[in-house]
């Protein structure tokens, strides 16, 4: 079942962006970068580490380094459920 982005954010997920630097298989002196982005849970980052494990198992270019940042887009104090309506006139 697919979970919407809003549902993920309300469950505590934040947007994680990672920049992976890797070496070309045939040209070891060349570094390339790949940008990956997904919703993930801090501080364990299961999605990010799962992607890194996938990379190491399936992609030929060995990783040089990984830089990432994580940002919660909706914090618990910023959202509240409003059940009511006020009408003027």
PDB file of C-alpha atoms in Angstrom, residues 3-70:
ATOM      1  CA  UNK A   3       1.576   6.023   1.846  1.00  0.00           C
ATOM      2  CA  UNK A   4       1.218   9.672   0.888  1.00  0.00           C
ATOM      3  CA  UNK A   5       3.986  12.171   1.592  1.00  0.00           C
ATOM      4  CA  UNK A   6       1.773  14.036   4.043  1.00  0.00           C
ATOM      5  CA  UNK A   7       1.094  10.857   6.026  1.00  0.00           C
ATOM      6  CA  UNK A   8       4.824  10.133   6.178  1.00  0.00           C
ATOM      7  CA  UNK A   9       5.578  13.654   7.418  1.00  0.00           C
ATOM      8  CA  UNK A  10       2.904  13.364  10.122  1.00  0.00           C
ATOM      9  CA  UNK A  11       4.501  10.087  11.256  1.00  0.00           C
ATOM     10  CA  UNK A  12       7.826  11.868  11.835  1.00  0.00           C
ATOM     11  CA  UNK A  13       9.549  11.294   8.510  1.00  0.00           C
ATOM     12  CA  UNK A  14      11.683  14.053   7.065  1.00  0.00           C
ATOM     13  CA  UNK A  15      13.168  14.698   3.651  1.00  0.00           C
ATOM     14  CA  UNK A  16      16.673  13.239   3.376  1.00  0.00           C
ATOM     15  CA  UNK A  17      18.937  14.342   0.543  1.00  0.00           C
ATOM     16  CA  UNK A  18      22.230  12.550  -0.038  1.00  0.00           C
ATOM     17  CA  UNK A  19      25.031  13.254  -2.470  1.00  0.00           C
ATOM     18  CA  UNK A  20      27.053  10.133  -3.190  1.00  0.00           C
ATOM     19  CA  UNK A  21      30.534  10.456  -4.666  1.00  0.00           C
ATOM     20  CA  UNK A  22      31.733   7.386  -6.516  1.00  0.00           C
ATOM     21  CA  UNK A  23      34.583   6.317  -8.752  1.00  0.00           C
ATOM     22  CA  UNK A  24      34.073   5.246 -12.339  1.00  0.00           C
ATOM     23  CA  UNK A  25      34.767   1.512 -12.740  1.00  0.00           C
ATOM     24  CA  UNK A  26      37.063   2.007 -15.767  1.00  0.00           C
ATOM     25  CA  UNK A  27      38.561   5.357 -14.688  1.00  0.00           C
ATOM     26  CA  UNK A  28      39.461   5.178 -10.981  1.00  0.00           C
ATOM     27  CA  UNK A  29      40.786   8.756 -10.956  1.00  0.00           C
ATOM     28  CA  UNK A  30      37.406  10.225 -11.965  1.00  0.00           C
ATOM     29  CA  UNK A  31      34.861  11.075  -9.251  1.00  0.00           C
ATOM     30  CA  UNK A  32      31.202  11.413 -10.172  1.00  0.00           C
ATOM     31  CA  UNK A  33      28.290  12.426  -7.985  1.00  0.00           C
ATOM     32  CA  UNK A  34      24.763  11.093  -7.683  1.00  0.00           C
ATOM     33  CA  UNK A  35      21.958  12.845  -5.774  1.00  0.00           C
ATOM     34  CA  UNK A  36      19.384  10.699  -3.947  1.00  0.00           C
ATOM     35  CA  UNK A  37      16.296  11.985  -2.114  1.00  0.00           C
ATOM     36  CA  UNK A  38      13.583  10.203  -0.125  1.00  0.00           C
ATOM     37  CA  UNK A  39      11.550  10.478   3.083  1.00  0.00           C
ATOM     38  CA  UNK A  40      13.388   8.857   5.983  1.00  0.00           C
ATOM     39  CA  UNK A  41      13.403   8.578   9.774  1.00  0.00           C
ATOM     40  CA  UNK A  42      16.236  10.172  11.747  1.00  0.00           C
ATOM     41  CA  UNK A  43      18.497   9.137  13.453  1.00  0.00           C
ATOM     42  CA  UNK A  44      18.556   5.588  12.018  1.00  0.00           C
ATOM     43  CA  UNK A  45      17.963   6.501   8.334  1.00  0.00           C
ATOM     44  CA  UNK A  46      16.766   3.051   7.177  1.00  0.00           C
ATOM     45  CA  UNK A  47      15.967   4.227   3.626  1.00  0.00           C
ATOM     46  CA  UNK A  48      19.344   5.894   3.120  1.00  0.00           C
ATOM     47  CA  UNK A  49      21.377   3.006   4.501  1.00  0.00           C
ATOM     48  CA  UNK A  50      19.258   0.561   2.498  1.00  0.00           C
ATOM     49  CA  UNK A  51      20.079   2.504  -0.662  1.00  0.00           C
ATOM     50  CA  UNK A  52      23.795   2.554   0.208  1.00  0.00           C
ATOM     51  CA  UNK A  53      23.722  -1.225   0.751  1.00  0.00           C
ATOM     52  CA  UNK A  54      21.950  -1.629  -2.620  1.00  0.00           C
ATOM     53  CA  UNK A  55      24.611   0.546  -4.268  1.00  0.00           C
ATOM     54  CA  UNK A  56      27.464  -1.468  -2.805  1.00  0.00           C
ATOM     55  CA  UNK A  57      25.856  -4.778  -3.859  1.00  0.00           C
ATOM     56  CA  UNK A  58      24.585  -3.896  -7.353  1.00  0.00           C
ATOM     57  CA  UNK A  59      26.454  -0.860  -8.743  1.00  0.00           C
ATOM     58  CA  UNK A  60      29.982  -1.269 -10.102  1.00  0.00           C
ATOM     59  CA  UNK A  61      31.214   2.216  -9.159  1.00  0.00           C
ATOM     60  CA  UNK A  62      32.723   2.020  -5.651  1.00  0.00           C
ATOM     61  CA  UNK A  63      31.616   4.748  -3.250  1.00  0.00           C
ATOM     62  CA  UNK A  64      34.157   7.369  -2.262  1.00  0.00           C
ATOM     63  CA  UNK A  65      32.023   9.335   0.209  1.00  0.00           C
ATOM     64  CA  UNK A  66      28.448  10.268   1.099  1.00  0.00           C
ATOM     65  CA  UNK A  67      27.157  13.644   2.332  1.00  0.00           C
ATOM     66  CA  UNK A  68      23.568  13.966   3.470  1.00  0.00           C
ATOM     67  CA  UNK A  69      21.156  16.321   5.150  1.00  0.00           C
ATOM     68  CA  UNK A  70      17.804  15.713   6.798  1.00  0.00           C
TER      69      UNK A  70
END
